[in-house]
CSV table of C-alpha atoms in Angstrom, one decimal:
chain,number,residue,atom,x,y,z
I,1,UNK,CA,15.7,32.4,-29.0
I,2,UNK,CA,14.6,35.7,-29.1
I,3,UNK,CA,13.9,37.8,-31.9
I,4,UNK,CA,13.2,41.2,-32.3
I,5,UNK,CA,11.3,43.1,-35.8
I,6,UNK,CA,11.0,46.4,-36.5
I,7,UNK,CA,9.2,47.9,-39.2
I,8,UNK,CA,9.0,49.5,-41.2
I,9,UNK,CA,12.6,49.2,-42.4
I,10,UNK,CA,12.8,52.1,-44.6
I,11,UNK,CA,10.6,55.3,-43.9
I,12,UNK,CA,10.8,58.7,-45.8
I,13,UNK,CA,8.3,61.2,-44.3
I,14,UNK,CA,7.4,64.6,-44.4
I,15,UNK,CA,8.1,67.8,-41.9
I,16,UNK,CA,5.4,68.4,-39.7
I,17,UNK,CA,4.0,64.9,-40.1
I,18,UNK,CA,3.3,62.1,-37.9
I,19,UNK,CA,4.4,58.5,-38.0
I,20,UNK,CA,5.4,55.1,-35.9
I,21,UNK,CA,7.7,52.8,-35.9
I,22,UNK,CA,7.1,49.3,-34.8
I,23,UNK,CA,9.3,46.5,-32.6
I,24,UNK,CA,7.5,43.5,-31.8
I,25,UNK,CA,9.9,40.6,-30.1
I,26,UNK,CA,8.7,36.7,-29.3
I,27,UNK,CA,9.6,36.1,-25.8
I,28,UNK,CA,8.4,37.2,-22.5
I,29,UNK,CA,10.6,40.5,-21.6
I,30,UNK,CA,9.8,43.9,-19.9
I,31,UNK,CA,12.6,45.2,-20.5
I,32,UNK,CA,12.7,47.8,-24.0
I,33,UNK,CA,15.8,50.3,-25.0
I,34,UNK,CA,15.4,52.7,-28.0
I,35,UNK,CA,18.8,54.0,-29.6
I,36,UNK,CA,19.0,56.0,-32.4
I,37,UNK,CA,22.4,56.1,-34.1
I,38,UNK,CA,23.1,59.1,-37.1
I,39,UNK,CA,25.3,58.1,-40.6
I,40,UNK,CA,28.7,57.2,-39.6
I,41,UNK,CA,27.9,57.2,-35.7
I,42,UNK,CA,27.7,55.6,-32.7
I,43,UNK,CA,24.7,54.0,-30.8
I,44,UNK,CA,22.8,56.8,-28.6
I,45,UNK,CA,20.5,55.8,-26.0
I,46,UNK,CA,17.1,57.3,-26.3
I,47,UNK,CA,14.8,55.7,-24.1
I,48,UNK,CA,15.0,52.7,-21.5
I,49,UNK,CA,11.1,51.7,-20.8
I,50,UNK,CA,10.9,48.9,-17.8
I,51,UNK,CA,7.3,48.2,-17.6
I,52,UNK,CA,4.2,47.4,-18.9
I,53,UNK,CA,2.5,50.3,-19.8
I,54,UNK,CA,5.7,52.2,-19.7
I,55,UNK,CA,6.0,56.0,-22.0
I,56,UNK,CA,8.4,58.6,-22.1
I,57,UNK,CA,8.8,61.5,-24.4
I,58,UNK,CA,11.8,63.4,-25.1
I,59,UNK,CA,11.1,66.1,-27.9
I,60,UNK,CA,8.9,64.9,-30.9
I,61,UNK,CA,10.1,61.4,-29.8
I,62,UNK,CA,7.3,59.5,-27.5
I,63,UNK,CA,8.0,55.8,-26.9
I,64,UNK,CA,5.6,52.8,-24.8
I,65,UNK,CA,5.7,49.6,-24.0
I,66,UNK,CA,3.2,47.2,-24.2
I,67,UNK,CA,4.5,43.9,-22.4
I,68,UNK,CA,1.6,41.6,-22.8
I,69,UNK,CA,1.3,42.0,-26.5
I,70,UNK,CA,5.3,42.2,-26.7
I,71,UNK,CA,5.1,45.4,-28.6
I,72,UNK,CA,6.8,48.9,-28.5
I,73,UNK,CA,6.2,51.8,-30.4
I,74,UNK,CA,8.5,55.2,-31.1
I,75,UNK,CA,6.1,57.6,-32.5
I,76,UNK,CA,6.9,61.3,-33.9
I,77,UNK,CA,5.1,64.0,-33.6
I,78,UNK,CA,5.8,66.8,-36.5
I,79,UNK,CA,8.8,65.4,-38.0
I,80,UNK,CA,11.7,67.6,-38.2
I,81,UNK,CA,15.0,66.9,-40.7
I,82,UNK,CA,17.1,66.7,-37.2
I,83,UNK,CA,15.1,63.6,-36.8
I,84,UNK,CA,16.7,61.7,-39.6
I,85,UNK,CA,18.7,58.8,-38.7
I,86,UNK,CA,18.3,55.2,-38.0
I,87,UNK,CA,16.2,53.8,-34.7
I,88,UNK,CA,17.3,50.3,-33.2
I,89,UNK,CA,15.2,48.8,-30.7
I,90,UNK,CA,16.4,46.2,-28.2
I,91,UNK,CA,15.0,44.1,-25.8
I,92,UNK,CA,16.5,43.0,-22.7
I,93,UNK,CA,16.6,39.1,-21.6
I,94,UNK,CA,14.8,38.4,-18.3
I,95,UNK,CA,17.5,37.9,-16.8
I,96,UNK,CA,19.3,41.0,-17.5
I,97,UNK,CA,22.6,40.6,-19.3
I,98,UNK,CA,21.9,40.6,-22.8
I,99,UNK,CA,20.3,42.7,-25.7
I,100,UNK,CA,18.7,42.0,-29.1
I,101,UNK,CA,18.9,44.2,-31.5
I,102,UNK,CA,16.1,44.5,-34.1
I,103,UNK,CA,17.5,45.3,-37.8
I,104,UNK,CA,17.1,49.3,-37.4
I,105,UNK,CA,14.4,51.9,-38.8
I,106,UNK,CA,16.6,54.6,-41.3
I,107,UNK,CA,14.4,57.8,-41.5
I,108,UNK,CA,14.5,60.5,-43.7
I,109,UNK,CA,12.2,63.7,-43.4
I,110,UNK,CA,12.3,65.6,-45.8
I,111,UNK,CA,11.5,69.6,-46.2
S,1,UNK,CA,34.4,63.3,-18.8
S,2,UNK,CA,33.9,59.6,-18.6
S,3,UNK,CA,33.5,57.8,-22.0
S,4,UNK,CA,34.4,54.8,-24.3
S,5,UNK,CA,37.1,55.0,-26.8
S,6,UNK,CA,38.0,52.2,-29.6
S,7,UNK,CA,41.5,52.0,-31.7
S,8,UNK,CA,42.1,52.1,-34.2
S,9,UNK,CA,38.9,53.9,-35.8
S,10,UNK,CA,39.4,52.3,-39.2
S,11,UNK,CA,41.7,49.6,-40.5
S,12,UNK,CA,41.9,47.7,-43.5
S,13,UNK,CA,43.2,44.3,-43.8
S,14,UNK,CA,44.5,41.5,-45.7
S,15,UNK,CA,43.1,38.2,-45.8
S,16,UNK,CA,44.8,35.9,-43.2
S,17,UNK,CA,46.0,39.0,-41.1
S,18,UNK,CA,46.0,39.2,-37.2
S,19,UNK,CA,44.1,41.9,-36.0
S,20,UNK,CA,43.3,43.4,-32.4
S,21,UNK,CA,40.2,45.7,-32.1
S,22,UNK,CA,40.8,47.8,-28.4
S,23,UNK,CA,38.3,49.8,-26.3
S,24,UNK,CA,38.9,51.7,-22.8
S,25,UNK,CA,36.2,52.7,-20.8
S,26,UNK,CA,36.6,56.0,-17.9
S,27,UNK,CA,32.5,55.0,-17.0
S,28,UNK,CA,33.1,52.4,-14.2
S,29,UNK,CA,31.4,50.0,-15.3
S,30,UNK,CA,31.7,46.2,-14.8
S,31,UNK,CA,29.9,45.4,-18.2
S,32,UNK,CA,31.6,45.3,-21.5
S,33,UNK,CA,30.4,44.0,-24.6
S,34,UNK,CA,31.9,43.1,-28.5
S,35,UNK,CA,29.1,44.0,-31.4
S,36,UNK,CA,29.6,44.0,-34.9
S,37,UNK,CA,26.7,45.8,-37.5
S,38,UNK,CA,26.0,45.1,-41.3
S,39,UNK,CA,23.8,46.5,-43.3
S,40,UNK,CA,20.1,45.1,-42.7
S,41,UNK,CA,20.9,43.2,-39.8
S,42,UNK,CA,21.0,45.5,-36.7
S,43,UNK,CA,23.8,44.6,-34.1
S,44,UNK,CA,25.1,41.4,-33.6
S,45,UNK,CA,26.6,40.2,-30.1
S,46,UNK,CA,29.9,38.8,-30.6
S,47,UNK,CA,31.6,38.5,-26.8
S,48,UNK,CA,30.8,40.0,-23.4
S,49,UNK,CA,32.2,40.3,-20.1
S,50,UNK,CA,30.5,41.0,-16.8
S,51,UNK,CA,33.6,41.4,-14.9
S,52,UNK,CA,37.8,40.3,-15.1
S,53,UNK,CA,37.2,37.0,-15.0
S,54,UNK,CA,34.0,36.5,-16.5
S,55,UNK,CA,34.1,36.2,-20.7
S,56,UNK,CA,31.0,34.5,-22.8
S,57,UNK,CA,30.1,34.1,-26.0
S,58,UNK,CA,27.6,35.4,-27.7
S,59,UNK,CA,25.3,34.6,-31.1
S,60,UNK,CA,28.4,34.8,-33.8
S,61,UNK,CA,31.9,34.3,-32.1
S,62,UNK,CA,33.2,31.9,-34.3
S,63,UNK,CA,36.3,33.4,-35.9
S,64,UNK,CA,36.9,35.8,-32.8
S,65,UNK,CA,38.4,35.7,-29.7
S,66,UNK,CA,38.3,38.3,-26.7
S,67,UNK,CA,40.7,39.5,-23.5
S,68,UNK,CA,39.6,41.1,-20.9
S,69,UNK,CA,42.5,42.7,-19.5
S,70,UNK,CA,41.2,45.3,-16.3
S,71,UNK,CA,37.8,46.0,-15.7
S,72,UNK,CA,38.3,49.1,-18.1
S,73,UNK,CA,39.3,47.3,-20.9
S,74,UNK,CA,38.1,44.6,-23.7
S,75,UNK,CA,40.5,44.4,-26.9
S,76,UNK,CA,38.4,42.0,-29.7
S,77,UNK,CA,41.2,39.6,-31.4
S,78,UNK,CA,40.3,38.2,-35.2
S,79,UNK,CA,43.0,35.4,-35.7
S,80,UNK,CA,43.1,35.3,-39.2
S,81,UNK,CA,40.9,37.7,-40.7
S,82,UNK,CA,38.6,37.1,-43.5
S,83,UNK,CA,36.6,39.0,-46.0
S,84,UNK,CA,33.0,38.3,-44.6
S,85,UNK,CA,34.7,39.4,-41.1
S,86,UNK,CA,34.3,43.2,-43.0
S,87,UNK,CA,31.9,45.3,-40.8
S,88,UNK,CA,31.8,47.8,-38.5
S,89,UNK,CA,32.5,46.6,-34.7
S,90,UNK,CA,31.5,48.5,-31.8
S,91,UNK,CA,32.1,48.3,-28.0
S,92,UNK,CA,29.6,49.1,-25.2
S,93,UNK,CA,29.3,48.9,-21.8
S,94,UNK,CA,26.6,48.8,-18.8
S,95,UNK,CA,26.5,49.0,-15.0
S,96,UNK,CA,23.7,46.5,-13.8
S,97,UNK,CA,21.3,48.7,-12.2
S,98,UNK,CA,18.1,48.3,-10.1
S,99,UNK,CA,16.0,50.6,-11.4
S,100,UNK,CA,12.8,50.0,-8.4
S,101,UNK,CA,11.2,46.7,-9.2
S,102,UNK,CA,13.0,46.0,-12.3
S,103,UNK,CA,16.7,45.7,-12.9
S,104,UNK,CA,18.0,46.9,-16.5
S,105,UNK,CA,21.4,46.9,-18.4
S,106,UNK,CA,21.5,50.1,-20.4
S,107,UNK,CA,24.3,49.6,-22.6
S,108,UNK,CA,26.5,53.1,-23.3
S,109,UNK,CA,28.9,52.4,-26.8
S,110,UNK,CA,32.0,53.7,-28.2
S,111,UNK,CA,32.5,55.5,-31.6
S,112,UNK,CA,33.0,52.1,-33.5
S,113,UNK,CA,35.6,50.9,-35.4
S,114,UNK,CA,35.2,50.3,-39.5
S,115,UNK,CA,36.9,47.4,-40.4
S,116,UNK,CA,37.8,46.1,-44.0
S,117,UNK,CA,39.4,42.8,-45.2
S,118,UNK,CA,40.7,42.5,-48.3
């Protein structure tokens, strides 16, 4: 069964800071969707990394991949309050058809 | 512009109560899928469909049931609805795509519908 962590849970930064967030998942996949949904919203996709290696950035957002050690990472650069909201990552099953979700990141910048 | 609507947007409910979530979808797509979110726990798959004919459970579908009744639309059914049934339920869907060496399923979800049972 596949399982998917994020952490940390619960982050409150700063404007103009720097930070991660985590999602490690147990089985074999290269396949690695960030979404990031605001208060009272719906899912929007971020990023959708497909191989080892993998980065995009959009913004202050920058996201990788790492395959072999079954890791990805969303990192901010200079948090800005627009930023606040929760981050889900997912991970894709080999075969294609289905998502896990990990439990969410909610961040809060503050001024 | 293409998109993926859910009714109603909220509803509250009795214990016991029949209730039928909807959601259209203008995108296209083949793929449709049933989640529900609590706090703390992310998204949950409940049902999903890869085409008409095609309907499979996923990790908590006891308690629901699904139709699937044209490509562009997926109602969620609860038979007899319960209290810990309370979440918020959103649909998404995805068109299988081969993205180079690697085929993905980005999923695309409606607004969500809140959901209490009483």
């Amino acid at each position: 069964e596949l399982k998917v962590e994020q952490n940390p849970l619960f982050l409150s930064m700063q404007e103009g800071k720097n930070y991660t967030i985590y999602c490690n998942y147990s089985t074999t996949s290269d396949r690695l969707y960030w979404y990031r949904q605001d208060p009272g919203k719906s899912l929007e996709s971020l990023f959708v990394l497909l191989s080892n290696g993998a980065v995009k950035q959009e913004g202050r957002l920058m996201a990788s991949l790492d395959t072999k050690a079954r890791l990805s990472t969303l990192h901010i650069t200079a948090a800005v309050h627009d930023l606040s909201a929760t981050y889900f990552c997912a991970v894709g099953e080999t075969s294609g058809s289905r998502l896990t979700f990990g439990e969410g990141t909610q961040l809060t910048v503050n001024p | 512009d293409a998109d993926v609507t859910q009714t109603p947007r909220n509803r509250i409910t009795k214990t016991g109560k029949r209730i039928m979530l909807e959601c259209s979808q203008t995108k296209g797509h083949d793929r449709m899928y049933w989640y529900r979110q609590d706090p703390g726990l992310g998204l949950r798959l409940i049902y999903y469909s890869f085409d008409v004919k095609d309907i499979n459970k996923g990790e908590i579908s006891d308690g629901y049931s699904v139709s699937r009744q044209a490509q562009a639309k997926f109602s969620l059914s609860l038979e007899s609805a319960i209290p810990n049934q309370t979440a918020l339920y959103f649909c998404a869907t995805s068109d299988f795509l081969a993205g180079g060496p690697v085929d993905y399923n980005e999923q695309f979800f409606g607004p969500g519908t809140r959901l209490t049972v009483l």
